[in-house]
């Protein structure tokens, strides 16, 4: 909650700067998986993390923000999924790379899809449980991805789950820097 508020303040101030460095994709996804596994397990959900073979071992980007984007989407998926699974999949598409977060949750109504990326919108999922939050996660994801010259896509069907796909440019690695 506090991190989302701080992230929102940074975005609104126009002071967001990216710390671009080489990032080892396997290490990034291992870190994300370690952070969300407990949440998924607490709800009895399975969580999987896979990547396509053509995803580079090292990408150029801001590790903090890439992790935050993944964590925001996965946390939302877990929050709105009562049974089944949540998955993270990394892919490459030509000169772009990205990740997809898919859940078997309640889905998002067509009306709510249009508001999903607005700040302080809780949306109108078909979820029947009591879901807490203030509605900042998706707006932060959308704005940060746009600042990274990427796109976020939302696909959902009520009762069948939701998929968020983030696509980003695959930037060339600087020659002399080491990956984190």
PDB file of C-alpha atoms in Angstrom:
ATOM      1  CA  UNK A   1       0.000   0.000   0.000  1.00  0.00           C
ATOM      2  CA  UNK A   2       2.680   2.482   1.031  1.00  0.00           C
ATOM      3  CA  UNK A   3       4.904   1.493  -1.897  1.00  0.00           C
ATOM      4  CA  UNK A   4       2.006   2.067  -4.295  1.00  0.00           C
ATOM      5  CA  UNK A   5       1.379   5.514  -2.809  1.00  0.00           C
ATOM      6  CA  UNK A   6       5.061   6.395  -3.088  1.00  0.00           C
ATOM      7  CA  UNK A   7       5.187   5.099  -6.659  1.00  0.00           C
ATOM      8  CA  UNK A   8       2.057   7.130  -7.512  1.00  0.00           C
ATOM      9  CA  UNK A   9       3.607  10.290  -5.991  1.00  0.00           C
ATOM     10  CA  UNK A  10       6.790   9.768  -7.986  1.00  0.00           C
ATOM     11  CA  UNK A  11       4.806   9.372 -11.211  1.00  0.00           C
ATOM     12  CA  UNK A  12       2.657  12.423 -10.542  1.00  0.00           C
ATOM     13  CA  UNK A  13       5.671  14.585  -9.736  1.00  0.00           C
ATOM     14  CA  UNK A  14       7.215  13.758 -13.109  1.00  0.00           C
ATOM     15  CA  UNK A  15      10.433  12.797 -11.311  1.00  0.00           C
ATOM     16  CA  UNK A  16      10.465   9.127 -12.227  1.00  0.00           C
ATOM     17  CA  UNK A  17      13.842   8.130 -13.634  1.00  0.00           C
ATOM     18  CA  UNK A  18      14.832   4.680 -14.734  1.00  0.00           C
ATOM     19  CA  UNK A  19      18.070   3.053 -13.604  1.00  0.00           C
ATOM     20  CA  UNK A  20      18.855   1.224 -16.818  1.00  0.00           C
ATOM     21  CA  UNK A  21      21.267  -1.684 -16.438  1.00  0.00           C
ATOM     22  CA  UNK A  22      21.636  -5.227 -17.730  1.00  0.00           C
ATOM     23  CA  UNK A  23      19.238  -7.552 -15.870  1.00  0.00           C
ATOM     24  CA  UNK A  24      19.487 -11.340 -15.771  1.00  0.00           C
ATOM     25  CA  UNK A  25      15.963 -12.517 -16.613  1.00  0.00           C
ATOM     26  CA  UNK A  26      16.242 -15.793 -14.681  1.00  0.00           C
ATOM     27  CA  UNK A  27      17.304 -13.987 -11.493  1.00  0.00           C
ATOM     28  CA  UNK A  28      14.501 -11.459 -11.888  1.00  0.00           C
ATOM     29  CA  UNK A  29      11.819 -14.127 -12.257  1.00  0.00           C
ATOM     30  CA  UNK A  30      13.285 -16.199  -9.399  1.00  0.00           C
ATOM     31  CA  UNK A  31      13.068 -13.163  -7.130  1.00  0.00           C
ATOM     32  CA  UNK A  32       9.474 -12.462  -8.166  1.00  0.00           C
ATOM     33  CA  UNK A  33       8.526 -16.107  -7.732  1.00  0.00           C
ATOM     34  CA  UNK A  34      10.022 -16.194  -4.230  1.00  0.00           C
ATOM     35  CA  UNK A  35       8.012 -13.115  -3.260  1.00  0.00           C
ATOM     36  CA  UNK A  36       4.625 -14.302  -4.536  1.00  0.00           C
ATOM     37  CA  UNK A  37       4.836 -18.040  -3.813  1.00  0.00           C
ATOM     38  CA  UNK A  38       3.777 -17.521  -0.197  1.00  0.00           C
ATOM     39  CA  UNK A  39       0.745 -15.453  -1.239  1.00  0.00           C
ATOM     40  CA  UNK A  40      -0.365 -18.063  -3.763  1.00  0.00           C
ATOM     41  CA  UNK A  41       0.224 -20.923  -1.346  1.00  0.00           C
ATOM     42  CA  UNK A  42      -1.788 -19.174   1.390  1.00  0.00           C
ATOM     43  CA  UNK A  43      -4.801 -19.167  -0.955  1.00  0.00           C
ATOM     44  CA  UNK A  44      -4.196 -22.727  -2.173  1.00  0.00           C
ATOM     45  CA  UNK A  45      -3.308 -21.548  -5.689  1.00  0.00           C
ATOM     46  CA  UNK A  46      -0.611 -22.952  -7.910  1.00  0.00           C
ATOM     47  CA  UNK A  47       1.881 -20.433  -9.254  1.00  0.00           C
ATOM     48  CA  UNK A  48       4.113 -21.146 -12.227  1.00  0.00           C
ATOM     49  CA  UNK A  49       6.794 -19.088 -13.870  1.00  0.00           C
ATOM     50  CA  UNK A  50       8.045 -20.024 -17.350  1.00  0.00           C
ATOM     51  CA  UNK A  51       9.795 -18.371 -20.232  1.00  0.00           C
ATOM     52  CA  UNK A  52      10.117 -18.957 -23.926  1.00  0.00           C
ATOM     53  CA  UNK A  53      13.461 -20.306 -25.099  1.00  0.00           C
ATOM     54  CA  UNK A  54      14.184 -17.218 -27.194  1.00  0.00           C
ATOM     55  CA  UNK A  55      13.956 -14.779 -24.262  1.00  0.00           C
ATOM     56  CA  UNK A  56      17.440 -13.343 -23.765  1.00  0.00           C
ATOM     57  CA  UNK A  57      19.323 -14.334 -20.623  1.00  0.00           C
ATOM     58  CA  UNK A  58      20.138 -10.659 -20.110  1.00  0.00           C
ATOM     59  CA  UNK A  59      17.930  -7.696 -20.945  1.00  0.00           C
ATOM     60  CA  UNK A  60      18.563  -3.985 -20.541  1.00  0.00           C
ATOM     61  CA  UNK A  61      16.107  -2.307 -18.194  1.00  0.00           C
ATOM     62  CA  UNK A  62      15.325  -1.018 -14.744  1.00  0.00           C
ATOM     63  CA  UNK A  63      15.307  -4.064 -12.450  1.00  0.00           C
ATOM     64  CA  UNK A  64      13.282  -2.358  -9.707  1.00  0.00           C
ATOM     65  CA  UNK A  65      10.482  -1.307 -12.044  1.00  0.00           C
ATOM     66  CA  UNK A  66      10.411  -4.566 -13.990  1.00  0.00           C
ATOM     67  CA  UNK A  67      10.026  -6.413 -10.684  1.00  0.00           C
ATOM     68  CA  UNK A  68       7.344  -3.972  -9.485  1.00  0.00           C
ATOM     69  CA  UNK A  69       5.349  -4.366 -12.703  1.00  0.00           C
ATOM     70  CA  UNK A  70       5.397  -8.145 -12.358  1.00  0.00           C
ATOM     71  CA  UNK A  71       4.593  -8.034  -8.639  1.00  0.00           C
ATOM     72  CA  UNK A  72       1.657  -5.632  -9.098  1.00  0.00           C
ATOM     73  CA  UNK A  73       0.065  -7.799 -11.781  1.00  0.00           C
ATOM     74  CA  UNK A  74       0.712 -11.095  -9.995  1.00  0.00           C
ATOM     75  CA  UNK A  75      -0.540  -9.736  -6.652  1.00  0.00           C
ATOM     76  CA  UNK A  76      -3.764  -8.589  -8.336  1.00  0.00           C
ATOM     77  CA  UNK A  77      -4.162 -11.964 -10.008  1.00  0.00           C
ATOM     78  CA  UNK A  78      -3.760 -13.760  -6.684  1.00  0.00           C
ATOM     79  CA  UNK A  79      -6.135 -11.316  -4.967  1.00  0.00           C
ATOM     80  CA  UNK A  80      -8.917 -11.999  -7.488  1.00  0.00           C
ATOM     81  CA  UNK A  81      -8.402 -15.753  -7.816  1.00  0.00           C
ATOM     82  CA  UNK A  82     -10.042 -18.025  -5.260  1.00  0.00           C
ATOM     83  CA  UNK A  83      -9.071 -21.344  -6.826  1.00  0.00           C
ATOM     84  CA  UNK A  84      -6.914 -22.594  -9.642  1.00  0.00           C
ATOM     85  CA  UNK A  85      -3.716 -20.949 -10.759  1.00  0.00           C
ATOM     86  CA  UNK A  86      -1.729 -17.854 -11.556  1.00  0.00           C
ATOM     87  CA  UNK A  87       1.150 -17.879 -14.018  1.00  0.00           C
ATOM     88  CA  UNK A  88       3.933 -15.631 -15.246  1.00  0.00           C
ATOM     89  CA  UNK A  89       5.272 -16.225 -18.746  1.00  0.00           C
ATOM     90  CA  UNK A  90       8.156 -14.327 -20.374  1.00  0.00           C
ATOM     91  CA  UNK A  91       8.230 -14.154 -24.169  1.00  0.00           C
ATOM     92  CA  UNK A  92      10.015 -12.515 -27.065  1.00  0.00           C
ATOM     93  CA  UNK A  93       8.455 -11.144 -30.218  1.00  0.00           C
ATOM     94  CA  UNK A  94      11.094  -9.884 -32.663  1.00  0.00           C
ATOM     95  CA  UNK A  95      12.589  -6.693 -31.255  1.00  0.00           C
ATOM     96  CA  UNK A  96      10.246  -6.775 -28.264  1.00  0.00           C
ATOM     97  CA  UNK A  97      10.044  -8.857 -25.135  1.00  0.00           C
ATOM     98  CA  UNK A  98       7.402  -9.042 -22.494  1.00  0.00           C
ATOM     99  CA  UNK A  99       5.564 -10.979 -19.879  1.00  0.00           C
ATOM    100  CA  UNK A 100       2.076 -12.297 -19.435  1.00  0.00           C
ATOM    101  CA  UNK A 101       0.286 -12.787 -16.115  1.00  0.00           C
ATOM    102  CA  UNK A 102      -2.684 -15.145 -16.379  1.00  0.00           C
ATOM    103  CA  UNK A 103      -5.134 -16.255 -13.711  1.00  0.00           C
ATOM    104  CA  UNK A 104      -8.145 -18.530 -13.436  1.00  0.00           C
ATOM    105  CA  UNK A 105      -9.974 -15.981 -11.303  1.00  0.00           C
ATOM    106  CA  UNK A 106     -13.326 -14.287 -11.513  1.00  0.00           C
ATOM    107  CA  UNK A 107     -12.562 -12.183 -14.561  1.00  0.00           C
ATOM    108  CA  UNK A 108     -13.330  -8.538 -15.224  1.00  0.00           C
ATOM    109  CA  UNK A 109     -16.609  -7.294 -16.626  1.00  0.00           C
ATOM    110  CA  UNK A 110     -16.577  -5.486 -19.972  1.00  0.00           C
ATOM    111  CA  UNK A 111     -17.648  -2.261 -18.254  1.00  0.00           C
ATOM    112  CA  UNK A 112     -14.805  -2.459 -15.738  1.00  0.00           C
ATOM    113  CA  UNK A 113     -12.165  -3.130 -18.413  1.00  0.00           C
ATOM    114  CA  UNK A 114     -12.461   0.485 -19.567  1.00  0.00           C
ATOM    115  CA  UNK A 115     -11.681   1.757 -16.063  1.00  0.00           C
ATOM    116  CA  UNK A 116      -9.122  -0.872 -15.063  1.00  0.00           C
ATOM    117  CA  UNK A 117      -6.080   1.374 -15.521  1.00  0.00           C
ATOM    118  CA  UNK A 118      -7.501   4.474 -13.813  1.00  0.00           C
ATOM    119  CA  UNK A 119      -6.057   5.463 -10.438  1.00  0.00           C
ATOM    120  CA  UNK A 120      -8.181   4.627  -7.393  1.00  0.00           C
ATOM    121  CA  UNK A 121     -10.475   2.371  -9.448  1.00  0.00           C
ATOM    122  CA  UNK A 122     -11.285  -0.911  -7.805  1.00  0.00           C
ATOM    123  CA  UNK A 123     -13.063  -2.027 -10.900  1.00  0.00           C
ATOM    124  CA  UNK A 124     -16.045  -4.253 -11.020  1.00  0.00           C
ATOM    125  CA  UNK A 125     -14.787  -7.767 -11.138  1.00  0.00           C
ATOM    126  CA  UNK A 126     -17.097 -10.686 -10.949  1.00  0.00           C
ATOM    127  CA  UNK A 127     -15.298 -11.560  -7.700  1.00  0.00           C
ATOM    128  CA  UNK A 128     -17.603 -12.397  -4.845  1.00  0.00           C
ATOM    129  CA  UNK A 129     -15.116 -12.250  -1.983  1.00  0.00           C
ATOM    130  CA  UNK A 130     -14.112  -9.159  -0.073  1.00  0.00           C
ATOM    131  CA  UNK A 131     -11.126  -7.737  -1.899  1.00  0.00           C
ATOM    132  CA  UNK A 132      -9.133  -4.941  -0.344  1.00  0.00           C
ATOM    133  CA  UNK A 133      -6.985  -2.388  -2.028  1.00  0.00           C
ATOM    134  CA  UNK A 134      -7.087   1.186  -3.163  1.00  0.00           C
ATOM    135  CA  UNK A 135      -6.877   0.716  -6.905  1.00  0.00           C
ATOM    136  CA  UNK A 136      -3.404   2.034  -7.658  1.00  0.00           C
ATOM    137  CA  UNK A 137      -1.555  -1.050  -8.903  1.00  0.00           C
ATOM    138  CA  UNK A 138      -2.891  -1.195 -12.457  1.00  0.00           C
ATOM    139  CA  UNK A 139      -2.662   2.554 -13.018  1.00  0.00           C
ATOM    140  CA  UNK A 140       0.982   2.446 -11.930  1.00  0.00           C
ATOM    141  CA  UNK A 141       1.662  -0.498 -14.250  1.00  0.00           C
ATOM    142  CA  UNK A 142       0.035   1.304 -17.171  1.00  0.00           C
ATOM    143  CA  UNK A 143       1.913   4.573 -16.642  1.00  0.00           C
ATOM    144  CA  UNK A 144       5.327   2.997 -16.025  1.00  0.00           C
ATOM    145  CA  UNK A 145       4.997   0.718 -19.060  1.00  0.00           C
ATOM    146  CA  UNK A 146       4.065   3.748 -21.212  1.00  0.00           C
ATOM    147  CA  UNK A 147       7.150   5.614 -19.922  1.00  0.00           C
ATOM    148  CA  UNK A 148       9.207   2.551 -20.936  1.00  0.00           C
ATOM    149  CA  UNK A 149       7.741   2.848 -24.463  1.00  0.00           C
ATOM    150  CA  UNK A 150       5.745  -0.326 -23.992  1.00  0.00           C
ATOM    151  CA  UNK A 151       2.128  -1.412 -23.931  1.00  0.00           C
ATOM    152  CA  UNK A 152      -0.213  -3.240 -21.564  1.00  0.00           C
ATOM    153  CA  UNK A 153      -3.062  -5.364 -22.891  1.00  0.00           C
ATOM    154  CA  UNK A 154      -5.967  -6.761 -20.890  1.00  0.00           C
ATOM    155  CA  UNK A 155      -8.001  -9.812 -21.841  1.00  0.00           C
ATOM    156  CA  UNK A 156     -10.671 -11.177 -19.546  1.00  0.00           C
ATOM    157  CA  UNK A 157     -13.896 -13.128 -19.511  1.00  0.00           C
ATOM    158  CA  UNK A 158     -16.132 -13.209 -16.474  1.00  0.00           C
ATOM    159  CA  UNK A 159     -15.828 -16.583 -14.797  1.00  0.00           C
ATOM    160  CA  UNK A 160     -12.816 -17.604 -16.898  1.00  0.00           C
ATOM    161  CA  UNK A 161      -9.969 -15.453 -15.659  1.00  0.00           C
ATOM    162  CA  UNK A 162      -7.801 -12.583 -16.778  1.00  0.00           C
ATOM    163  CA  UNK A 163      -4.565 -12.081 -18.704  1.00  0.00           C
ATOM    164  CA  UNK A 164      -2.424  -8.953 -18.604  1.00  0.00           C
ATOM    165  CA  UNK A 165       0.308  -8.766 -21.247  1.00  0.00           C
ATOM    166  CA  UNK A 166       3.135  -6.250 -20.969  1.00  0.00           C
ATOM    167  CA  UNK A 167       5.232  -5.732 -24.103  1.00  0.00           C
ATOM    168  CA  UNK A 168       8.458  -3.714 -23.987  1.00  0.00           C
ATOM    169  CA  UNK A 169      11.181  -2.836 -26.476  1.00  0.00           C
ATOM    170  CA  UNK A 170      14.162  -5.185 -26.400  1.00  0.00           C
ATOM    171  CA  UNK A 171      16.962  -2.675 -25.908  1.00  0.00           C
ATOM    172  CA  UNK A 172      20.565  -3.440 -26.906  1.00  0.00           C
ATOM    173  CA  UNK A 173      22.963  -4.151 -24.043  1.00  0.00           C
ATOM    174  CA  UNK A 174      25.801  -1.715 -23.421  1.00  0.00           C
ATOM    175  CA  UNK A 175      29.103  -3.445 -24.163  1.00  0.00           C
ATOM    176  CA  UNK A 176      30.974  -2.839 -20.929  1.00  0.00           C
ATOM    177  CA  UNK A 177      28.314  -3.215 -18.226  1.00  0.00           C
ATOM    178  CA  UNK A 178      27.810  -6.352 -16.144  1.00  0.00           C
ATOM    179  CA  UNK A 179      24.382  -7.789 -15.452  1.00  0.00           C
ATOM    180  CA  UNK A 180      22.754  -7.694 -12.031  1.00  0.00           C
TER     181      UNK A 180
END
